[in-house]
Coordinates of C-alpha atoms and ligand atoms in Angstrom, one line a residue:
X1466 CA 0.0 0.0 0.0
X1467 CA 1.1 3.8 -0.4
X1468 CA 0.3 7.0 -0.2
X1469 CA 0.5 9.6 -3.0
X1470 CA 1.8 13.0 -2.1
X1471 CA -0.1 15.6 -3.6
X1472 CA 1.0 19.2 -5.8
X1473 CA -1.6 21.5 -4.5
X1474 CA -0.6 23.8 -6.8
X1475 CA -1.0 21.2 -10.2
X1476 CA -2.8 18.4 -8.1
X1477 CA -0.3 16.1 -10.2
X1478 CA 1.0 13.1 -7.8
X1479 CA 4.5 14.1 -7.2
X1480 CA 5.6 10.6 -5.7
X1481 CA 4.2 7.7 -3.6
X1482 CA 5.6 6.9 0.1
X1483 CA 4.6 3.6 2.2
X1484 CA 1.5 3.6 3.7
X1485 CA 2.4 1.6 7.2
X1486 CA 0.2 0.4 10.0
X1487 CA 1.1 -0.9 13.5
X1488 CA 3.0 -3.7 12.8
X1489 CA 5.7 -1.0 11.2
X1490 CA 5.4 1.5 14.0
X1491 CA 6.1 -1.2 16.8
X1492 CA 8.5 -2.6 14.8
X1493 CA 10.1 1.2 14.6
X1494 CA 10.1 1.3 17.9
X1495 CA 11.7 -2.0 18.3
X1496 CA 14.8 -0.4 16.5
X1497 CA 14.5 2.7 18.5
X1498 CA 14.4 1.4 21.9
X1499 CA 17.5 -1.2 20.4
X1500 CA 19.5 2.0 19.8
X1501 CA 19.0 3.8 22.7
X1502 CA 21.9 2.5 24.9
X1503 CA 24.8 3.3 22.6
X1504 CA 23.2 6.5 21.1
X1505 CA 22.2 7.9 24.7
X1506 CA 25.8 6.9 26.0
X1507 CA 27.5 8.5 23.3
X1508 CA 29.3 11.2 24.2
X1509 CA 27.7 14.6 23.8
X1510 CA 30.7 16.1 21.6
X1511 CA 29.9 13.7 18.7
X1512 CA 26.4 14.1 18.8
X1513 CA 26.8 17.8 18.7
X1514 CA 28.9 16.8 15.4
X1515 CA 26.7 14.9 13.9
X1516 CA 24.1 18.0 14.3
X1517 CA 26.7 20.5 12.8
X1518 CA 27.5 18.4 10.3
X1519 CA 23.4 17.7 9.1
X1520 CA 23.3 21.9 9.5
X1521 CA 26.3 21.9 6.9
X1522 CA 24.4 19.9 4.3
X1523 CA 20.9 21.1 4.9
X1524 CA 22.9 24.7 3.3
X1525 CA 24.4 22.6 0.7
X1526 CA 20.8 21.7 -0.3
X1527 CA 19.2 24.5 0.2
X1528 CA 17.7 24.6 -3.2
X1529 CA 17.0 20.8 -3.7
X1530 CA 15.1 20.8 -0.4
X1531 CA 13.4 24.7 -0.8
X1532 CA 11.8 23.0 -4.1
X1533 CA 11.2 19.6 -2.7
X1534 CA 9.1 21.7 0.0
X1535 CA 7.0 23.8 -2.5
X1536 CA 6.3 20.7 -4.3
X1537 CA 4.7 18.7 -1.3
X1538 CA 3.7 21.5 0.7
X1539 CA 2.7 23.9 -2.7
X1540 CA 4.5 27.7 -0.4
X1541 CA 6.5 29.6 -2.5
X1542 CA 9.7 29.1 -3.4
X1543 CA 11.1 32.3 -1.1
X1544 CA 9.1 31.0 2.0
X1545 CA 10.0 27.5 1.0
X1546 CA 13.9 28.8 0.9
X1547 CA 13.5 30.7 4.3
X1548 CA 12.2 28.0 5.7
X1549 CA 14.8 25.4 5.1
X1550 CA 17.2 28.0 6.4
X1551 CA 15.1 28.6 9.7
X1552 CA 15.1 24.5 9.7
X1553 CA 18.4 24.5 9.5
X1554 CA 19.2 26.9 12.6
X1555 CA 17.4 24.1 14.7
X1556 CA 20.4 21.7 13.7
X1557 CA 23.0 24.2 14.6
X1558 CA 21.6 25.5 18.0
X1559 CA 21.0 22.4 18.7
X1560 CA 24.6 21.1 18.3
X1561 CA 25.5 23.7 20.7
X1562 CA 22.9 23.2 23.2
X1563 CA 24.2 19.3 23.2
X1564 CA 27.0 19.9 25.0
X1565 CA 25.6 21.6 27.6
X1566 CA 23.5 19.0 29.2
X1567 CA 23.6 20.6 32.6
X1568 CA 23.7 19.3 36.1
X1569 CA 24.0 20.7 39.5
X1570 CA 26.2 19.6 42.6
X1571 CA 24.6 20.7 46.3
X1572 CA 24.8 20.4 50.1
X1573 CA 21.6 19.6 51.9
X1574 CA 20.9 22.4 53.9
X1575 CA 20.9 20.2 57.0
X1576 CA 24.3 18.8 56.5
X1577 CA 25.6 15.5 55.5
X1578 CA 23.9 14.5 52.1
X1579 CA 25.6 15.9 49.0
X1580 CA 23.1 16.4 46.3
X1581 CA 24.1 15.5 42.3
X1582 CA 21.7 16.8 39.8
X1583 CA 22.2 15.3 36.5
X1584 CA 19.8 15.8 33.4
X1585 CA 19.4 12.6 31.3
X1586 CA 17.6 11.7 28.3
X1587 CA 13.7 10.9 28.6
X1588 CA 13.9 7.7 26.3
X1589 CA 12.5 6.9 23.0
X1590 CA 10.6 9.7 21.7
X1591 CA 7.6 10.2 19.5
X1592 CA 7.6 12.7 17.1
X1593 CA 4.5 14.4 15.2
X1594 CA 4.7 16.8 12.3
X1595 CA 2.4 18.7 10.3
X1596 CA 2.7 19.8 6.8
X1597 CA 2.6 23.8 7.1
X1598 CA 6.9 24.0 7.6
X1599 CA 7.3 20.4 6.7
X1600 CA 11.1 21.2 7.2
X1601 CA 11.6 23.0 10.2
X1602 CA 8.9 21.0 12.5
X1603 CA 10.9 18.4 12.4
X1604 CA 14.4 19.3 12.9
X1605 CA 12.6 21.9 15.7
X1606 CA 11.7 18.4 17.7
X1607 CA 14.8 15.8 15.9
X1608 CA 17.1 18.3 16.6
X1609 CA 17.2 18.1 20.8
X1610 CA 15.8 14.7 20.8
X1611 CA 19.0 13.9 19.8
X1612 CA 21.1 16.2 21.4
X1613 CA 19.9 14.7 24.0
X1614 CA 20.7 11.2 23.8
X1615 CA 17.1 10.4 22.6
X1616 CA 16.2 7.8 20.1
X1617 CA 13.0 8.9 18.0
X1618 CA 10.2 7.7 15.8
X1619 CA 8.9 10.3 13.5
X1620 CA 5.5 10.7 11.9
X1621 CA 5.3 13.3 9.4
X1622 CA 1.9 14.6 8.1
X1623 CA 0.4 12.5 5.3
X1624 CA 0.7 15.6 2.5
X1625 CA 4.4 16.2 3.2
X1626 CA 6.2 13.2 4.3
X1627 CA 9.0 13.5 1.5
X1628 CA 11.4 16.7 3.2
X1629 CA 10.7 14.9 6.8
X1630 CA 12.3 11.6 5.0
X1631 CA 15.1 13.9 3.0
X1632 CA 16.1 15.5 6.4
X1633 CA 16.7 12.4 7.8
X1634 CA 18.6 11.0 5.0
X1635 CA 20.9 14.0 5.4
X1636 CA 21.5 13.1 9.0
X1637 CA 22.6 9.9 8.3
X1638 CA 25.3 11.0 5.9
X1639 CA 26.5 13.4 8.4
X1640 CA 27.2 10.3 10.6
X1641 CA 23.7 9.9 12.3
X1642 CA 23.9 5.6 13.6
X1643 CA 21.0 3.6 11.9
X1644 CA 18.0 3.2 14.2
X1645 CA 18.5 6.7 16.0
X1646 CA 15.4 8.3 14.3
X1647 CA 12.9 6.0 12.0
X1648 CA 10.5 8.0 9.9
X1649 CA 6.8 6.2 9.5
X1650 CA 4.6 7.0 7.0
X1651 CA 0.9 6.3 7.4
X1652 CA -3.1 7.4 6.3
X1653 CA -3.9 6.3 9.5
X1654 CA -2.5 8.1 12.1
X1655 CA -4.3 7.3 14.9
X1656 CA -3.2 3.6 14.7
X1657 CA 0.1 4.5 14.3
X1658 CA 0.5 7.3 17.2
X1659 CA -1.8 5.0 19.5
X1660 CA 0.4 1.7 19.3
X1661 CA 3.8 4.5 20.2
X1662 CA 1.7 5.6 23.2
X1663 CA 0.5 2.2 24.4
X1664 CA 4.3 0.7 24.3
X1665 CA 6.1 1.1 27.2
X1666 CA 9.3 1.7 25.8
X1667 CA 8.5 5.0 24.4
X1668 CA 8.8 7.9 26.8
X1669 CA 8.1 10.7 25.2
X1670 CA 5.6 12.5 22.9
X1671 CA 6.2 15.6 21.2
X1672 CA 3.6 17.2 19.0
X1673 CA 2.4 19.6 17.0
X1674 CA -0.6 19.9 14.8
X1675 CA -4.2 21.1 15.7
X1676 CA -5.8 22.0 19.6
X1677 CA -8.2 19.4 18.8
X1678 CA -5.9 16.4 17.9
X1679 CA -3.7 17.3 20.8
X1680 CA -6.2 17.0 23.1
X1681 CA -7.0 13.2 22.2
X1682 CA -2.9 12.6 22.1
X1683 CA -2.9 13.6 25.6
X1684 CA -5.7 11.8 26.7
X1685 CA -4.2 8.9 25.4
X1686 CA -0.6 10.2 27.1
X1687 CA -2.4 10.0 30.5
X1688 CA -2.8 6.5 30.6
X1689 CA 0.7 5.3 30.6
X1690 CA 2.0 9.4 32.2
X1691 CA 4.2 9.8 29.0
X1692 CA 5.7 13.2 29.2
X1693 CA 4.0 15.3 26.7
X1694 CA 5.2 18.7 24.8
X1695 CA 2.6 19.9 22.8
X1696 CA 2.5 22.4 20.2
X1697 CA -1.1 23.4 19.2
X1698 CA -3.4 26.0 17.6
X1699 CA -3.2 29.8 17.4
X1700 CA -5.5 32.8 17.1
X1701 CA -2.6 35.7 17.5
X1702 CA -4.2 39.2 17.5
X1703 CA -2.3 41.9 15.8
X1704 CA -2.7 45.4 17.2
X1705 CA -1.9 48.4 15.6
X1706 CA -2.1 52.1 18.4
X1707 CA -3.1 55.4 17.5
X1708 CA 0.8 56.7 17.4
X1709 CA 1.9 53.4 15.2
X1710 CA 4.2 53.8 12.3
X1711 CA 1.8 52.6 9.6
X1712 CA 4.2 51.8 6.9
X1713 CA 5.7 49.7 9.5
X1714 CA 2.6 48.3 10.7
X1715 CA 1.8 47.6 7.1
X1716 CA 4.9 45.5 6.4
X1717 CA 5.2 43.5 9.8
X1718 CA 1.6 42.5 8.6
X1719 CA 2.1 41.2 5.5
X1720 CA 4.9 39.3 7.1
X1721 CA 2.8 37.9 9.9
X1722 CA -0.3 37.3 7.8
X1723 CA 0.9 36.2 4.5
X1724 CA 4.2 34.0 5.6
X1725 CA 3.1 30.9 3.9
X1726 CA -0.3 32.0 2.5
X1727 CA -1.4 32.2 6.0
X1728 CA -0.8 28.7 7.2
X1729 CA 0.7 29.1 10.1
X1730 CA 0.0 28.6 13.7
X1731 CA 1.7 32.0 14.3
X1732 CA 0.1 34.3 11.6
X1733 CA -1.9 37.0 12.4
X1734 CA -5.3 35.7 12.7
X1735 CA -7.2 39.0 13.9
X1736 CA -6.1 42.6 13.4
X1737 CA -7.2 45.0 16.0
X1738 CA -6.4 48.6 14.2
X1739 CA -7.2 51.7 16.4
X1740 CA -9.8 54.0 15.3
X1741 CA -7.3 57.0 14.5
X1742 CA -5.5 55.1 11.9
X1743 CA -7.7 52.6 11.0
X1744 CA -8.4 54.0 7.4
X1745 CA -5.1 54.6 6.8
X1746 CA -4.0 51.2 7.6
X1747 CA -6.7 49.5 5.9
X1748 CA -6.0 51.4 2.3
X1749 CA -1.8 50.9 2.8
X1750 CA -2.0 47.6 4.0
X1751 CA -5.1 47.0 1.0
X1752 CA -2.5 48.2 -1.7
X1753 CA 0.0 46.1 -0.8
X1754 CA -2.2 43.1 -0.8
X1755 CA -3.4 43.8 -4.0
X1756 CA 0.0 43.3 -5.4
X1757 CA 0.4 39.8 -4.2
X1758 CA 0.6 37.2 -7.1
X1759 CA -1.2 33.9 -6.2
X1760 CA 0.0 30.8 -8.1
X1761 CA 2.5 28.0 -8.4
X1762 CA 5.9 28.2 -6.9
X1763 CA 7.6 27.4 -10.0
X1764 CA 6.0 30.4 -11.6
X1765 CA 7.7 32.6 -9.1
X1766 CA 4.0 33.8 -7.4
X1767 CA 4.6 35.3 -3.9
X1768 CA 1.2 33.3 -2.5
X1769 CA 0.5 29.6 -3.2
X1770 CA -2.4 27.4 -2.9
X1771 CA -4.3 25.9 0.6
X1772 CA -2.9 22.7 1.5
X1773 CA -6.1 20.5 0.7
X1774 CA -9.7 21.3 -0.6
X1775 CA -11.0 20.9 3.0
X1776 CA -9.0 24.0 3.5
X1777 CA -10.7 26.0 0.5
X1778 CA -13.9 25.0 1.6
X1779 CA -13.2 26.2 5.1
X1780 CA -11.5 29.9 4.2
X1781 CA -14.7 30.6 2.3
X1782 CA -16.9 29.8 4.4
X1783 CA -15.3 32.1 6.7
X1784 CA -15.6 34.7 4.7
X1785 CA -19.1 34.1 3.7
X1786 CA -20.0 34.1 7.0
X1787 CA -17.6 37.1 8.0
X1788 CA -19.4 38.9 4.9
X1789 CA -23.0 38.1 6.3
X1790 CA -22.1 39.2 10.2
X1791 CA -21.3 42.5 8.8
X1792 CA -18.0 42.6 7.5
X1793 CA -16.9 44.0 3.8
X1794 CA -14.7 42.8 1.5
X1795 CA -11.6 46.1 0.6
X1796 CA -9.6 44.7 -1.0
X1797 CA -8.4 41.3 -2.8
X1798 CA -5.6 40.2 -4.6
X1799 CA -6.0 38.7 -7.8
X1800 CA -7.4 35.0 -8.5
X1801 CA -5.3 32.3 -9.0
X1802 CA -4.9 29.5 -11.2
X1803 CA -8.3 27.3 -11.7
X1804 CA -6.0 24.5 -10.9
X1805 CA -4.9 23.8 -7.3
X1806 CA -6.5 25.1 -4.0
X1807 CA -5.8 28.9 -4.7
X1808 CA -8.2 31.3 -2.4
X1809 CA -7.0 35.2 -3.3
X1810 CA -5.6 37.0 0.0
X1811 CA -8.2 39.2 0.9
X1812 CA -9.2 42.0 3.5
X1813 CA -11.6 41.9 5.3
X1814 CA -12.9 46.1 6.5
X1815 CA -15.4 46.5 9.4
X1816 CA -15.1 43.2 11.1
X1817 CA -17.8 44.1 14.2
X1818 CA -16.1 42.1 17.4
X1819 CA -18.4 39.5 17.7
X1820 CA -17.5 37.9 14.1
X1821 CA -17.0 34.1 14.5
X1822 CA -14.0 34.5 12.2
X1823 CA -12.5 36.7 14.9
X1824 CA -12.4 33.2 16.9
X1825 CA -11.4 30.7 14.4
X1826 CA -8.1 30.0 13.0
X1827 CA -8.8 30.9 9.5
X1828 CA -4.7 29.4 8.2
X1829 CA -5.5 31.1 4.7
X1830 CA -4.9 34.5 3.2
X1831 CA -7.5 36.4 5.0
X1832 CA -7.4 39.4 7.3
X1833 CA -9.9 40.5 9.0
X1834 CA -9.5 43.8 10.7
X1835 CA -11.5 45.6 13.6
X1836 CA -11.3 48.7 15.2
X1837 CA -10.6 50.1 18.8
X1838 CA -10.3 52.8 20.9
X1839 CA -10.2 51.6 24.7
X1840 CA -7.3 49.6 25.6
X1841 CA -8.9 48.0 28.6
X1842 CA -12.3 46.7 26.3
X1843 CA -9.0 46.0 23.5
X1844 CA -7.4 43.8 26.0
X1845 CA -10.4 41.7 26.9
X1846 CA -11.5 41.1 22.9
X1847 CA -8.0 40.1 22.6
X1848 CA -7.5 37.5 25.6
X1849 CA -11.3 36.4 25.3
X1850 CA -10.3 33.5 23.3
X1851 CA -8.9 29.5 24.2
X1852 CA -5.5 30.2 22.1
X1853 CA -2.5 32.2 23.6
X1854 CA 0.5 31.2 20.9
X1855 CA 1.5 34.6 19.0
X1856 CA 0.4 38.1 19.4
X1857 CA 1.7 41.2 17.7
X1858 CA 2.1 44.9 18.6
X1859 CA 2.7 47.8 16.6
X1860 CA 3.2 51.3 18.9
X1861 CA 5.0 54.0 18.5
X1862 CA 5.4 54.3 21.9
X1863 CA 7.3 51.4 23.6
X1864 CA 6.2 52.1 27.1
X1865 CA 2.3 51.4 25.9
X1866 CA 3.7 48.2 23.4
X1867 CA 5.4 46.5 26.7
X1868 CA 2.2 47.2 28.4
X1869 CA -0.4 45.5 26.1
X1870 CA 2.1 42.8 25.4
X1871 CA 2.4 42.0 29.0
X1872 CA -1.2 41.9 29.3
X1873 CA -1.9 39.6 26.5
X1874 CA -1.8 36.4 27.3
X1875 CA 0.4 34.6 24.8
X1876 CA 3.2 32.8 25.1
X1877 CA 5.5 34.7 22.3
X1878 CA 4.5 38.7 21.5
X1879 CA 6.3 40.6 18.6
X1880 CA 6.8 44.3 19.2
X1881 CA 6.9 46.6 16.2
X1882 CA 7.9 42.8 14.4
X1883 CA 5.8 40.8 12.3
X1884 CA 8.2 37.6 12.7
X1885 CA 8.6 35.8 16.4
X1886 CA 10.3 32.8 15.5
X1887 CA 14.1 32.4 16.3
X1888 CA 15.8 29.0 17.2
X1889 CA 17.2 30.3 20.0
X1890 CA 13.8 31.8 21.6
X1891 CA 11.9 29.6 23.9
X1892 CA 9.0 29.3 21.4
X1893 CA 5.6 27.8 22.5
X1894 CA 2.0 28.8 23.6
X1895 CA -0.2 29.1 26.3
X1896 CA -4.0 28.0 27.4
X1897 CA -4.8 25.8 25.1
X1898 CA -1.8 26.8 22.5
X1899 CA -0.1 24.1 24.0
X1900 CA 2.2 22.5 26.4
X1901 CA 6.1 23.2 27.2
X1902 CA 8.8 25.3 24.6
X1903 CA 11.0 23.9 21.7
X1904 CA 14.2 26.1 20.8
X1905 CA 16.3 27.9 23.4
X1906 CA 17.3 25.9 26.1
X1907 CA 14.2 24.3 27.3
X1908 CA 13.8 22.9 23.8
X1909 CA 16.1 20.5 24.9
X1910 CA 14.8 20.3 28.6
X1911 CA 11.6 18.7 26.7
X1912 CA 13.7 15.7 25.8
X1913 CA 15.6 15.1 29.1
X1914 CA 14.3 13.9 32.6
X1915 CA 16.4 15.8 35.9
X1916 CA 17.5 12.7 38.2
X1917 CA 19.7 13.4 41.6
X1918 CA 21.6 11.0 43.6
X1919 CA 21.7 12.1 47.3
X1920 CA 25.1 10.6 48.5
X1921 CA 26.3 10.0 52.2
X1922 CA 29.8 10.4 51.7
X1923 CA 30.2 10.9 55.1
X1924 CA 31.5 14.5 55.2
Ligands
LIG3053 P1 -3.4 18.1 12.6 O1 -4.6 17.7 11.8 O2 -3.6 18.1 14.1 O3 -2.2 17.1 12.2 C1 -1.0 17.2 12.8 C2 -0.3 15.8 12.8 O4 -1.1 14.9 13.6 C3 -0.2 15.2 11.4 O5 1.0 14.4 11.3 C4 -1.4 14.3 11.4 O6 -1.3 13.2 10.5 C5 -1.4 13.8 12.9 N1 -2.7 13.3 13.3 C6 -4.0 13.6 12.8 N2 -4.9 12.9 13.5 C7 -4.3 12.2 14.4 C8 -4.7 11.3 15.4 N3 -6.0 11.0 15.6 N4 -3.8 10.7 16.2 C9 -2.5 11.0 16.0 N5 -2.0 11.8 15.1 C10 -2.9 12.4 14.3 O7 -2.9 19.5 12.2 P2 -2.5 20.0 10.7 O8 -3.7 20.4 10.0 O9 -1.5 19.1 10.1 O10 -1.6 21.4 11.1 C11 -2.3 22.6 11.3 C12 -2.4 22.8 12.8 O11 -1.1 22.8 13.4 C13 -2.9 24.2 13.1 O12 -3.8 24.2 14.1 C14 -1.6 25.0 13.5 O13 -1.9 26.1 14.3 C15 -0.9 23.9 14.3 N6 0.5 24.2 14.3 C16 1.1 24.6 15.5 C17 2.4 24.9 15.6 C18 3.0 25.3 16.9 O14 4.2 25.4 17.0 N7 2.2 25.6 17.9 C19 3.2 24.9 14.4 C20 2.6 24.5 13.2 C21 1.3 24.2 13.2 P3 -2.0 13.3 9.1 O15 -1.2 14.2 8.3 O16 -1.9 11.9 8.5 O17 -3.4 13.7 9.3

């Protein structure tokens, strides 16, 4: 059986990959937990190398893998080319973070007992990918499983399992041992994930992907207490003050709306545009989204098609029913090709508060905007929502932007910046955004368990 992975630009099948059940994933497993001794006692200076090395060729194949993305994933080929860069970053922080495992040594405070903290690898871990940055989720959770010491099985999303299999193909030519990561393609995923969490050996999950599907993976993590990092849905407001520099505002939207078409758990979901400069910003920000091209990467368009007709459906319904609540369409870019899932980017003027598309993830092209003028009744439409990933600020002044950051709740908040991600910035969500950070140093802390030995050495 296979699976055929999809152009959703063309819709032509671009290849076929196995489609595997449970026998495959315990057996994955099998070879996981098999290599876990050597690769967890292998000293942290070689895995860091190995790392380094898989950052060094990532670069070297920057272009194969940028296209490989586009294809599979259907981004253009600048965000596809960013992307394998930001990927790529993972590898290298994460070389450096591997030899800096950590550990403490301590006195009890009532004498006697010396304390030795020591931070050691959870186990096997199981990995979970979705398709919108194909490249960089997984080197975001392969990267400090095995700087670690961690063995991993990996189970990319069904439209884009080809980078996730490239990636590790380029890890085992920088010197990566066989059975340290095994990648398992499925349709089924719930099989799959379900026989890694009911096996004993496997320790850890780490996922990312939708609020809803996390929700049943941690379920199912409760029953054997598997230590879970979750990486889940996003709604991030995007808030523009009365004293904002608009051209700035303008351009750190288009970065955080349209990076990726929209699919991504950190794009600007909801703009919140105060009244004073609301016009202004809507007709700037209109232009600029007029000018977007929408069409295949290979033709060089700045905006490429949803992943999947589900998706289509979905954003227009949105709209429809943004359209019908009160909201107007200002301005649109031009369509795309009939082929493929292409949905124009679009903005969406007038948005009244209540809209349900003020709520929703949309993870398309659209922006709806709203106005304000209080920043207390501002703050509560912003926080009145289950997600707390991403949230932007634009202000001219800095003492009002650290204010309304600090009283969002969100795990990451870009001031005056349309970008938050950064390898070495703890990146992550709260409420139901998810569970625990990947980059920085706890991205690493995910994929370790602290142990201390209390010793009587008779001092
Ligand atoms: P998804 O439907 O939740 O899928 C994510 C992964 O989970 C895929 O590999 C999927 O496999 C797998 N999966 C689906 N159903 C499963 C089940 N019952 N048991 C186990 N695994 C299952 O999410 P998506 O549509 O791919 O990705 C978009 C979502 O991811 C958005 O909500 C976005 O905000 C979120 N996201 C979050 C972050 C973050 O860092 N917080 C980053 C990127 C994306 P299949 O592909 O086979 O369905």
């Amino acid at each position: 059986m296979s699976i055929p992975v999809i152009d959703p630009a063309t819709l032509e099948t671009v290849a076929t990959v196995a489609d595997l059940g449970p026998g495959e994933a315990r057996q994955a497993v099998d070879t996981a937990a098999a290599a876990f001794r050597d690769w967890s006692r292998t000293a942290p200076r070689r895995r860091s190398e190995v790392l380094h090395k898989a950052f060094e060729l990532m670069l070297r194949d920057r272009d194969e893998l940028a296209l490989l993305i586009s294809r599979e994933n259907g981004k253009s080929l600048a965000d596809a080319t960013g992307e394998v860069t930001y990927a790529a970053e993972f590898l290298r922080w994460f070389a450096e973070e591997a030899v800096r495992p950590g550990g403490e040594y301590g006195s009890a405070p009532a004498g006697g007992a010396r304390t030795l903290v020591s931070h050691r690898p959870v186990g096997v871990a199981a990995l979970i990918t979705p398709w919108n940055f194909p490249a960089a989720m997984v080197t975001r959770k392969i990267g400090p499983a095995i700087a670690a010491g961690c063995t991993a099985v990996l189970k990319p999303a069904a439209e884009t399992p080809l980078t996730a299999i490239a990636i590790v193909e380029l890890l085992v030519e920088a010197g990566l041992p066989d059975g340290v990561v095994t990648v398992v393609t499925t349709s089924d995923p719930a099989s799959v994930v379900g026989t890694w969490l009911d096996d004993p050996r496997v320790r850890k999950i780490s996922f990312t992907g939708s609020t809803p599907i996390g929700r049943i993976l941690l379920r199912q993590a409760a029953e054997r207490v598997v230590n879970s990092s979750m990486e889940l849905g996003g709604n991030a407001p995007f808030v523009v003050t009365a004293d904002a520099d608009v051209e700035a505002a303008v351009a750190g939207a288009m970065i955080a709306k349209f990076r990726n078409g929209g699919q991504a758990c950190t794009a600007a979901n909801r703009f919140y545009v105060h009244d004073a400069v609301y016009d202004t910003f809507v007709a700037r920000f209109g232009a600029e989204v007029e000018k977007l091209t929408v069409g295949a990467a290979a033709d060089g368009a700045a905006i490429g098609p949803l992943i999947n007709e589900k998706a289509l459906v979905r954003v227009r319904a949105a709209v429809e029913e943004a359209i019908a609540e009160g909201a107007r369409i200002s301005h649109r870019a031009a369509d795309g090709p009939q082929t493929g899932w292409f949905y124009p980017p679009t903005v969406l003027a007038d948005v009244p508060a209540t809209a349900a598309i003020l709520q929703e993830e949309i993870f398309g092209p659209v922006a709806p905007i709203a106005r304000w003028t209080d920043e207390e009744e501002l703050l509560t439409l912003v926080n009145d929502t289950e997600y707390g990933l991403a949230a932007y600020v634009f202000a001219g002044d800095l003492r009002q932007a650290v204010r309304i950051g600090e009283a969002i709740d969100a795990g990451m908040v870009g001031i005056n910046r349309g970008l938050v991600s950064d390898p070495s910035a703890p990146f992550g969500g709260v409420k139901q955004s998810g569970l625990g950070r990947e980059g920085a140093r706890e991205g690493l802390r995910e994929f370790q368990e602290t142990q201390y030995l209390s010793v009587d050495w008779g001092l």
